[in-house]
């Protein structure tokens, strides 16, 4: 039997026309719950995608979203935003109710944070062109 976890997810076809924030953080497991965040705090990730596009593999400790695999505790950029759980649309898949935090991170895309990606999204003022 596969050792996977049911993540929270919904699917909003109009999502690709909404403006999304760029979140950064890490996926981690705490008390049997998948969480997303950083040292300031962790909250429940709720994925905005077709249910077939998201998988959490506990054996390899990996989150797989739209064919992008991210190991737990690896810094990522995520396209999405933060909302109160009471404002969530109807969920397609649900994890354990106790794992749903009052505020959640809605996530529709993830990229592992590489130095190249960091430069793409952030201006590095020390990286002046060489004469």
PDB file of C-alpha atoms in Angstrom:
ATOM      1  CA  UNK A   1       0.000   0.000   0.000  1.00  0.00           C
ATOM      2  CA  UNK A   2       1.286   3.461  -0.858  1.00  0.00           C
ATOM      3  CA  UNK A   3       2.340   5.615   2.048  1.00  0.00           C
ATOM      4  CA  UNK A   4       0.721   8.869   0.981  1.00  0.00           C
ATOM      5  CA  UNK A   5      -1.213  11.607   2.683  1.00  0.00           C
ATOM      6  CA  UNK A   6      -4.453  13.169   1.484  1.00  0.00           C
ATOM      7  CA  UNK A   7      -3.785  16.891   1.101  1.00  0.00           C
ATOM      8  CA  UNK A   8      -6.463  19.563   1.168  1.00  0.00           C
ATOM      9  CA  UNK A   9      -7.307  20.734  -2.357  1.00  0.00           C
ATOM     10  CA  UNK A  10      -9.904  22.505  -4.470  1.00  0.00           C
ATOM     11  CA  UNK A  11     -10.041  23.381  -8.132  1.00  0.00           C
ATOM     12  CA  UNK A  12     -10.940  26.818  -9.428  1.00  0.00           C
ATOM     13  CA  UNK A  13     -10.723  26.968 -13.231  1.00  0.00           C
ATOM     14  CA  UNK A  14     -10.546  30.761 -13.120  1.00  0.00           C
ATOM     15  CA  UNK A  15      -7.416  30.680 -10.949  1.00  0.00           C
ATOM     16  CA  UNK A  16      -5.048  31.200 -13.872  1.00  0.00           C
ATOM     17  CA  UNK A  17      -6.494  34.678 -14.438  1.00  0.00           C
ATOM     18  CA  UNK A  18      -6.275  35.748 -10.793  1.00  0.00           C
ATOM     19  CA  UNK A  19      -3.229  37.564  -9.550  1.00  0.00           C
ATOM     20  CA  UNK A  20      -1.411  35.467  -7.012  1.00  0.00           C
ATOM     21  CA  UNK A  21       1.177  36.357  -4.440  1.00  0.00           C
ATOM     22  CA  UNK A  22       4.605  34.774  -4.432  1.00  0.00           C
ATOM     23  CA  UNK A  23       5.002  32.887  -1.150  1.00  0.00           C
ATOM     24  CA  UNK A  24       8.209  31.375   0.121  1.00  0.00           C
ATOM     25  CA  UNK A  25       8.558  28.663   2.686  1.00  0.00           C
ATOM     26  CA  UNK A  26       8.994  24.946   3.237  1.00  0.00           C
ATOM     27  CA  UNK A  27       6.660  21.964   3.425  1.00  0.00           C
ATOM     28  CA  UNK A  28       7.075  19.979   6.624  1.00  0.00           C
ATOM     29  CA  UNK A  29       5.257  17.303   8.616  1.00  0.00           C
ATOM     30  CA  UNK A  30       4.224  18.034  12.196  1.00  0.00           C
ATOM     31  CA  UNK A  31       1.988  15.712  14.231  1.00  0.00           C
ATOM     32  CA  UNK A  32       0.901  13.861  11.088  1.00  0.00           C
ATOM     33  CA  UNK A  33      -0.098  17.084   9.303  1.00  0.00           C
ATOM     34  CA  UNK A  34       1.438  18.606   6.176  1.00  0.00           C
ATOM     35  CA  UNK A  35       2.238  22.264   6.857  1.00  0.00           C
ATOM     36  CA  UNK A  36       3.792  25.137   4.873  1.00  0.00           C
ATOM     37  CA  UNK A  37       5.751  28.057   6.274  1.00  0.00           C
ATOM     38  CA  UNK A  38       9.008  29.185   7.831  1.00  0.00           C
ATOM     39  CA  UNK A  39      10.501  29.929  11.230  1.00  0.00           C
ATOM     40  CA  UNK A  40       7.775  32.565  11.779  1.00  0.00           C
ATOM     41  CA  UNK A  41       5.075  29.900  11.685  1.00  0.00           C
ATOM     42  CA  UNK A  42       3.477  27.077   9.737  1.00  0.00           C
ATOM     43  CA  UNK A  43      -0.061  26.788   8.358  1.00  0.00           C
ATOM     44  CA  UNK A  44      -2.007  24.295   6.268  1.00  0.00           C
ATOM     45  CA  UNK A  45      -1.338  24.329   2.512  1.00  0.00           C
ATOM     46  CA  UNK A  46      -4.529  24.010   0.456  1.00  0.00           C
ATOM     47  CA  UNK A  47      -3.734  23.234  -3.160  1.00  0.00           C
ATOM     48  CA  UNK A  48      -5.712  24.868  -5.967  1.00  0.00           C
ATOM     49  CA  UNK A  49      -5.363  22.168  -8.614  1.00  0.00           C
ATOM     50  CA  UNK A  50      -7.102  19.097  -9.987  1.00  0.00           C
ATOM     51  CA  UNK A  51      -6.922  16.406  -7.311  1.00  0.00           C
ATOM     52  CA  UNK A  52      -4.884  14.173  -9.658  1.00  0.00           C
ATOM     53  CA  UNK A  53      -2.126  16.844  -9.867  1.00  0.00           C
ATOM     54  CA  UNK A  54      -1.160  16.790  -6.176  1.00  0.00           C
ATOM     55  CA  UNK A  55       0.455  13.993  -4.200  1.00  0.00           C
ATOM     56  CA  UNK A  56       2.214  13.815  -0.841  1.00  0.00           C
ATOM     57  CA  UNK A  57       4.567  10.818  -0.635  1.00  0.00           C
ATOM     58  CA  UNK A  58       5.541  10.064   2.954  1.00  0.00           C
ATOM     59  CA  UNK A  59       8.151   7.427   2.034  1.00  0.00           C
ATOM     60  CA  UNK A  60      10.226   9.855  -0.028  1.00  0.00           C
ATOM     61  CA  UNK A  61       9.052  12.853   2.077  1.00  0.00           C
ATOM     62  CA  UNK A  62       8.070  14.720  -1.067  1.00  0.00           C
ATOM     63  CA  UNK A  63       5.256  17.011  -2.202  1.00  0.00           C
ATOM     64  CA  UNK A  64       4.500  16.614  -5.927  1.00  0.00           C
ATOM     65  CA  UNK A  65       2.419  19.363  -7.559  1.00  0.00           C
ATOM     66  CA  UNK A  66       1.864  19.482 -11.329  1.00  0.00           C
ATOM     67  CA  UNK A  67       4.917  17.200 -11.852  1.00  0.00           C
ATOM     68  CA  UNK A  68       7.221  19.391  -9.694  1.00  0.00           C
ATOM     69  CA  UNK A  69       8.609  17.287  -6.827  1.00  0.00           C
ATOM     70  CA  UNK A  70       9.777  19.109  -3.709  1.00  0.00           C
ATOM     71  CA  UNK A  71      11.399  17.323  -0.757  1.00  0.00           C
ATOM     72  CA  UNK A  72      10.115  18.287   2.698  1.00  0.00           C
ATOM     73  CA  UNK A  73      12.087  21.078   4.398  1.00  0.00           C
ATOM     74  CA  UNK A  74      13.338  22.467   1.058  1.00  0.00           C
ATOM     75  CA  UNK A  75      12.784  26.179   0.460  1.00  0.00           C
ATOM     76  CA  UNK A  76      10.316  26.852  -2.347  1.00  0.00           C
ATOM     77  CA  UNK A  77       8.509  29.695  -4.039  1.00  0.00           C
ATOM     78  CA  UNK A  78       4.793  29.026  -4.270  1.00  0.00           C
ATOM     79  CA  UNK A  79       2.178  30.859  -6.292  1.00  0.00           C
ATOM     80  CA  UNK A  80      -0.838  31.445  -4.117  1.00  0.00           C
ATOM     81  CA  UNK A  81      -2.021  33.470  -1.167  1.00  0.00           C
ATOM     82  CA  UNK A  82      -3.313  33.391   2.390  1.00  0.00           C
ATOM     83  CA  UNK A  83      -6.984  33.195   3.355  1.00  0.00           C
ATOM     84  CA  UNK A  84      -9.077  32.290   6.379  1.00  0.00           C
ATOM     85  CA  UNK A  85     -10.278  28.690   6.244  1.00  0.00           C
ATOM     86  CA  UNK A  86     -13.900  29.858   6.509  1.00  0.00           C
ATOM     87  CA  UNK A  87     -13.465  31.533   3.076  1.00  0.00           C
ATOM     88  CA  UNK A  88     -12.258  28.369   1.337  1.00  0.00           C
ATOM     89  CA  UNK A  89     -14.290  27.117  -1.621  1.00  0.00           C
ATOM     90  CA  UNK A  90     -15.684  23.549  -1.389  1.00  0.00           C
ATOM     91  CA  UNK A  91     -12.781  21.117  -1.120  1.00  0.00           C
ATOM     92  CA  UNK A  92     -12.206  18.266  -3.601  1.00  0.00           C
ATOM     93  CA  UNK A  93      -9.914  16.354  -1.261  1.00  0.00           C
ATOM     94  CA  UNK A  94      -9.531  16.769   2.466  1.00  0.00           C
ATOM     95  CA  UNK A  95      -6.944  15.680   4.949  1.00  0.00           C
ATOM     96  CA  UNK A  96      -7.499  15.309   8.668  1.00  0.00           C
ATOM     97  CA  UNK A  97      -9.821  18.034   9.991  1.00  0.00           C
ATOM     98  CA  UNK A  98      -7.477  18.681  12.954  1.00  0.00           C
ATOM     99  CA  UNK A  99      -4.741  19.595  10.446  1.00  0.00           C
ATOM    100  CA  UNK A 100      -6.686  22.541   8.992  1.00  0.00           C
ATOM    101  CA  UNK A 101      -5.350  25.764  10.540  1.00  0.00           C
ATOM    102  CA  UNK A 102      -7.510  28.908  10.904  1.00  0.00           C
ATOM    103  CA  UNK A 103      -5.503  30.633   8.154  1.00  0.00           C
ATOM    104  CA  UNK A 104      -4.336  28.595   5.191  1.00  0.00           C
ATOM    105  CA  UNK A 105      -1.933  29.025   2.289  1.00  0.00           C
ATOM    106  CA  UNK A 106      -3.653  28.452  -1.057  1.00  0.00           C
ATOM    107  CA  UNK A 107      -1.043  27.122  -3.476  1.00  0.00           C
ATOM    108  CA  UNK A 108      -1.343  26.506  -7.211  1.00  0.00           C
ATOM    109  CA  UNK A 109       2.317  26.229  -8.233  1.00  0.00           C
ATOM    110  CA  UNK A 110       5.687  25.500  -6.627  1.00  0.00           C
ATOM    111  CA  UNK A 111       9.313  25.909  -7.644  1.00  0.00           C
ATOM    112  CA  UNK A 112      12.379  24.869  -5.673  1.00  0.00           C
ATOM    113  CA  UNK A 113      14.253  28.013  -4.676  1.00  0.00           C
ATOM    114  CA  UNK A 114      17.541  27.885  -6.599  1.00  0.00           C
ATOM    115  CA  UNK A 115      20.055  30.749  -6.789  1.00  0.00           C
ATOM    116  CA  UNK A 116      18.911  31.345 -10.401  1.00  0.00           C
ATOM    117  CA  UNK A 117      15.281  31.557  -9.370  1.00  0.00           C
ATOM    118  CA  UNK A 118      16.152  33.864  -6.475  1.00  0.00           C
ATOM    119  CA  UNK A 119      17.888  36.213  -8.932  1.00  0.00           C
ATOM    120  CA  UNK A 120      14.926  36.038 -11.299  1.00  0.00           C
ATOM    121  CA  UNK A 121      12.458  37.217  -8.643  1.00  0.00           C
ATOM    122  CA  UNK A 122      14.623  39.383  -6.411  1.00  0.00           C
ATOM    123  CA  UNK A 123      16.878  42.262  -7.303  1.00  0.00           C
ATOM    124  CA  UNK A 124      20.333  41.554  -5.980  1.00  0.00           C
ATOM    125  CA  UNK A 125      21.910  44.964  -5.463  1.00  0.00           C
ATOM    126  CA  UNK A 126      25.355  43.463  -4.858  1.00  0.00           C
ATOM    127  CA  UNK A 127      25.257  41.803  -8.264  1.00  0.00           C
ATOM    128  CA  UNK A 128      26.425  44.841 -10.244  1.00  0.00           C
ATOM    129  CA  UNK A 129      27.617  44.258 -13.808  1.00  0.00           C
ATOM    130  CA  UNK A 130      31.368  44.032 -14.133  1.00  0.00           C
ATOM    131  CA  UNK A 131      32.946  46.846 -16.218  1.00  0.00           C
TER     132      UNK A 131
END
